[in-house]
């Protein structure tokens, strides 16, 4: 019995040593694929440097925290940019032969109707007719423009259809309703606003080349009781 017990103990010891060695030589089951093996078979890998750090997020220069505040800040910035651009254009287009003193003058004369440009500063290239609603008074960019008649400014805009920068004044002359339009002014030179009352001969802006225009000039329109009239003839009779 002692001998049998000894043999049993030796057999158990041999089995304990042999089984791990056999397991180490046994091939891995094909179904048990490791993550490393999957990465190799997919031929893709990601290497991250140990020194890599997350880049700081650029949150812009706005201190606002809500969408409404951000939109307001952006609108204010855009408005400042437009104003600066208009000032640059006005500076570029202003005539070098005209000084700021010209802007403090009024058109010559004392009547209810005045010429919109200084005498001798322009020539008329075309007038009413053939689909053209007014007179083109060609003058250097920056030439001062005056109200042909006193009244109330109905329109004062940096972009009035094809007229570009334009002013429209409603007046009463000799008991008739008269509307005068001044188009293609230089950006940023309008000296009157909608709703403002102006006098005949008052400075209202400068000659420019804005809108549907091909060279510096004043597009001058006159309507009497709602109907177009030839502007130069009207000025000759009334101014």
Coordinates of C-alpha atoms in Angstrom, one line a residue:
X1 CA 0.0 0.0 0.0
X2 CA 2.9 2.3 0.8
X3 CA 4.4 1.6 -2.6
X4 CA 1.1 2.2 -4.4
X5 CA 0.7 5.6 -2.6
X6 CA 4.3 6.6 -3.5
X7 CA 3.6 5.8 -7.2
X8 CA 0.3 7.8 -7.1
X9 CA 2.1 10.8 -5.7
X10 CA 4.8 10.7 -8.3
X11 CA 2.3 10.3 -11.1
X12 CA 0.4 13.4 -9.8
X13 CA 3.6 15.4 -9.7
X14 CA 4.5 14.5 -13.2
X15 CA 1.0 15.4 -14.5
X16 CA 1.2 18.8 -12.8
X17 CA 4.4 19.6 -14.5
X18 CA 3.5 18.3 -17.9
X19 CA 0.1 19.8 -18.4
X20 CA 1.2 23.6 -18.5
X21 CA 4.0 22.8 -21.0
X22 CA 1.5 21.0 -23.2
X23 CA -0.9 23.9 -23.0
X24 CA 1.9 26.3 -24.1
X25 CA 2.4 24.3 -27.3
X26 CA -1.3 24.0 -28.0
X27 CA -2.4 26.3 -31.0
X28 CA -4.9 29.1 -30.1
X29 CA -8.4 28.5 -31.2
X30 CA -9.0 30.4 -34.5
X31 CA -12.3 31.9 -33.2
X32 CA -10.5 33.6 -30.2
X33 CA -9.0 36.6 -32.1
X34 CA -7.3 39.2 -29.9
X35 CA -7.6 43.0 -30.4
X36 CA -3.9 43.1 -31.5
X37 CA -4.5 40.5 -34.2
X38 CA -7.6 42.4 -35.4
X39 CA -5.5 45.6 -35.7
X40 CA -2.8 43.8 -37.7
X41 CA -5.3 42.2 -40.1
X42 CA -7.1 45.6 -40.6
X43 CA -3.7 47.2 -41.5
X44 CA -4.5 50.4 -39.5
X45 CA -3.0 51.7 -36.3
X46 CA -3.0 54.9 -34.3
X47 CA 0.2 56.2 -32.6
X48 CA -0.2 59.0 -30.0
X49 CA 2.9 60.8 -28.8
X50 CA 3.2 60.8 -25.1
X51 CA 3.9 64.6 -25.2
X52 CA 0.7 65.3 -27.2
X53 CA -1.7 67.8 -25.6
X54 CA -5.1 69.1 -26.6
X55 CA -4.9 72.3 -28.7
X56 CA -6.8 75.2 -27.1
X57 CA -10.1 76.0 -28.7
X58 CA -10.3 79.4 -30.5
X59 CA -13.4 81.0 -29.1
X60 CA -13.0 84.2 -31.1
X61 CA -12.8 87.7 -29.7
X62 CA -16.4 88.0 -28.5
X63 CA -17.1 88.1 -24.8
X64 CA -20.8 87.4 -25.3
X65 CA -22.1 84.1 -24.2
X66 CA -25.6 83.9 -25.9
X67 CA -26.4 83.6 -29.6
X68 CA -28.3 86.9 -29.4
X69 CA -25.3 88.7 -27.9
X70 CA -22.9 87.2 -30.5
X71 CA -25.3 88.2 -33.4
X72 CA -25.4 91.7 -32.0
X73 CA -21.7 92.0 -31.7
X74 CA -21.2 90.7 -35.3
X75 CA -23.8 93.2 -36.6
X76 CA -22.0 96.1 -34.8
X77 CA -18.7 95.0 -36.3
X78 CA -20.2 94.8 -39.8
X79 CA -21.7 98.2 -39.5
X80 CA -18.4 99.7 -38.5
X81 CA -16.7 98.0 -41.5
X82 CA -19.4 99.4 -43.9
X83 CA -18.9 102.9 -42.4
X84 CA -15.2 102.6 -42.8
X85 CA -15.5 101.4 -46.4
X86 CA -17.9 104.3 -47.3
X87 CA -15.5 106.8 -45.8
X88 CA -12.6 105.4 -47.9
X89 CA -14.8 105.6 -51.1
X90 CA -15.8 109.1 -50.3
X91 CA -12.2 110.1 -49.7
X92 CA -11.2 108.5 -53.0
X93 CA -13.9 110.0 -55.1
X94 CA -13.9 113.5 -53.7
X95 CA -12.5 116.1 -56.1
X96 CA -9.2 117.5 -55.2
X97 CA -10.2 121.0 -56.6
X98 CA -13.0 121.4 -54.1
X99 CA -12.5 122.3 -50.5
X100 CA -14.6 121.9 -47.4
X101 CA -15.5 125.6 -47.6
X102 CA -17.6 124.8 -50.7
X103 CA -19.9 122.7 -48.5
X104 CA -20.9 125.7 -46.4
X105 CA -22.2 127.6 -49.4
X106 CA -25.6 127.6 -51.0
X107 CA -26.6 127.8 -54.6
X108 CA -26.5 131.3 -56.1
X109 CA -29.8 133.1 -56.2
X110 CA -32.7 133.9 -54.0
X111 CA -35.7 132.4 -55.7
X112 CA -37.8 129.4 -54.8
X113 CA -36.0 127.4 -57.5
X114 CA -32.2 127.1 -57.8
X115 CA -29.8 125.2 -60.1
X116 CA -28.6 121.9 -58.4
X117 CA -25.0 122.4 -59.4
X118 CA -22.8 125.5 -59.5
X119 CA -22.9 127.4 -62.7
X120 CA -20.1 126.5 -65.0
X121 CA -19.2 123.2 -63.2
X122 CA -21.2 120.9 -65.5
X123 CA -22.5 120.2 -69.0
X124 CA -25.6 118.2 -69.9
X125 CA -24.9 115.0 -71.8
X126 CA -28.5 113.9 -72.3
X127 CA -31.9 114.7 -70.9
X128 CA -35.5 113.4 -70.7
X129 CA -36.5 111.0 -73.4
X130 CA -36.0 107.5 -74.9
X131 CA -36.6 105.8 -71.6
X132 CA -34.3 108.2 -69.7
X133 CA -36.3 109.9 -66.9
X134 CA -34.0 112.9 -66.2
X135 CA -31.1 115.0 -67.2
X136 CA -27.5 113.9 -66.8
X137 CA -25.4 116.8 -65.6
X138 CA -21.8 115.8 -66.0
X139 CA -19.5 117.3 -63.4
X140 CA -16.3 116.3 -61.5
X141 CA -16.7 113.8 -58.7
X142 CA -17.1 115.7 -55.4
X143 CA -18.9 118.7 -57.0
X144 CA -21.5 120.0 -54.4
X145 CA -25.2 119.4 -55.1
X146 CA -27.9 121.8 -53.9
X147 CA -31.6 121.4 -53.4
X148 CA -33.4 122.8 -56.4
X149 CA -36.4 123.7 -54.3
X150 CA -37.2 123.8 -50.6
X151 CA -39.3 121.1 -49.1
X152 CA -39.3 117.8 -47.2
X153 CA -36.8 115.0 -47.9
X154 CA -38.8 111.9 -48.8
X155 CA -35.9 109.6 -49.7
X156 CA -32.2 109.7 -48.6
X157 CA -30.5 106.4 -49.2
X158 CA -27.1 104.9 -49.9
X159 CA -28.7 102.5 -52.4
X160 CA -31.8 103.6 -54.2
X161 CA -32.4 101.2 -57.0
X162 CA -30.2 102.1 -60.1
X163 CA -29.7 105.6 -58.8
X164 CA -27.2 104.5 -56.2
X165 CA -26.8 107.1 -53.5
X166 CA -29.8 109.3 -54.0
X167 CA -32.1 112.0 -52.4
X168 CA -35.7 112.8 -53.3
X169 CA -37.3 116.1 -52.1
X170 CA -41.0 116.9 -52.2
X171 CA -41.8 120.6 -52.7
X172 CA -44.6 123.0 -53.5
X173 CA -43.6 125.6 -56.2
X174 CA -46.2 128.0 -57.5
X175 CA -49.0 126.0 -56.0
X176 CA -47.8 122.8 -57.8
X177 CA -46.5 119.6 -56.2
X178 CA -42.9 119.3 -57.4
X179 CA -40.6 116.3 -56.7
X180 CA -36.9 116.5 -57.5
X181 CA -34.5 113.5 -57.5
X182 CA -30.7 113.6 -57.3
X183 CA -29.0 110.4 -58.2
X184 CA -25.5 108.8 -58.4
X185 CA -24.1 110.8 -55.4
X186 CA -20.8 109.8 -53.8
X187 CA -21.1 107.3 -50.9
X188 CA -21.2 108.9 -47.5
X189 CA -21.8 112.5 -48.7
X190 CA -25.6 112.8 -48.1
X191 CA -26.1 115.8 -45.9
X192 CA -29.8 115.4 -45.4
X193 CA -32.1 112.6 -43.9
X194 CA -35.6 111.4 -44.7
X195 CA -38.2 113.7 -43.0
X196 CA -35.9 116.6 -42.8
X197 CA -37.0 120.1 -44.1
X198 CA -34.6 121.8 -46.5
X199 CA -34.3 125.2 -48.1
X200 CA -33.8 126.0 -51.8
X201 CA -30.1 126.0 -52.5
X202 CA -29.2 124.0 -49.4
X203 CA -26.2 121.6 -49.7
X204 CA -27.4 118.0 -49.9
X205 CA -24.5 115.9 -51.2
X206 CA -21.7 115.5 -53.7
X207 CA -21.6 114.3 -57.4
X208 CA -20.5 110.7 -57.7
X209 CA -20.6 107.5 -59.8
X210 CA -22.8 105.1 -57.8
X211 CA -25.6 102.9 -58.9
X212 CA -26.1 102.2 -62.6
X213 CA -23.7 104.9 -63.7
X214 CA -20.8 105.2 -66.2
X215 CA -18.9 108.2 -65.0
X216 CA -19.3 110.9 -62.4
X217 CA -22.5 113.0 -63.0
X218 CA -25.7 114.1 -61.3
X219 CA -28.9 112.4 -62.6
X220 CA -31.5 115.1 -62.0
X221 CA -35.3 114.3 -62.3
X222 CA -38.3 116.6 -61.9
X223 CA -41.9 115.6 -61.5
X224 CA -44.7 118.2 -61.5
X225 CA -48.0 116.9 -60.0
X226 CA -46.7 113.4 -60.5
X227 CA -45.7 113.7 -64.2
X228 CA -42.1 113.9 -65.5
X229 CA -41.0 117.1 -67.1
X230 CA -37.8 118.0 -68.9
X231 CA -35.5 119.2 -66.1
X232 CA -33.2 121.7 -67.9
X233 CA -36.2 123.6 -69.4
X234 CA -37.9 123.6 -66.1
X235 CA -34.8 125.1 -64.4
X236 CA -34.5 127.8 -67.2
X237 CA -38.1 128.9 -66.7
X238 CA -38.2 128.8 -62.9
X239 CA -34.7 129.3 -61.5

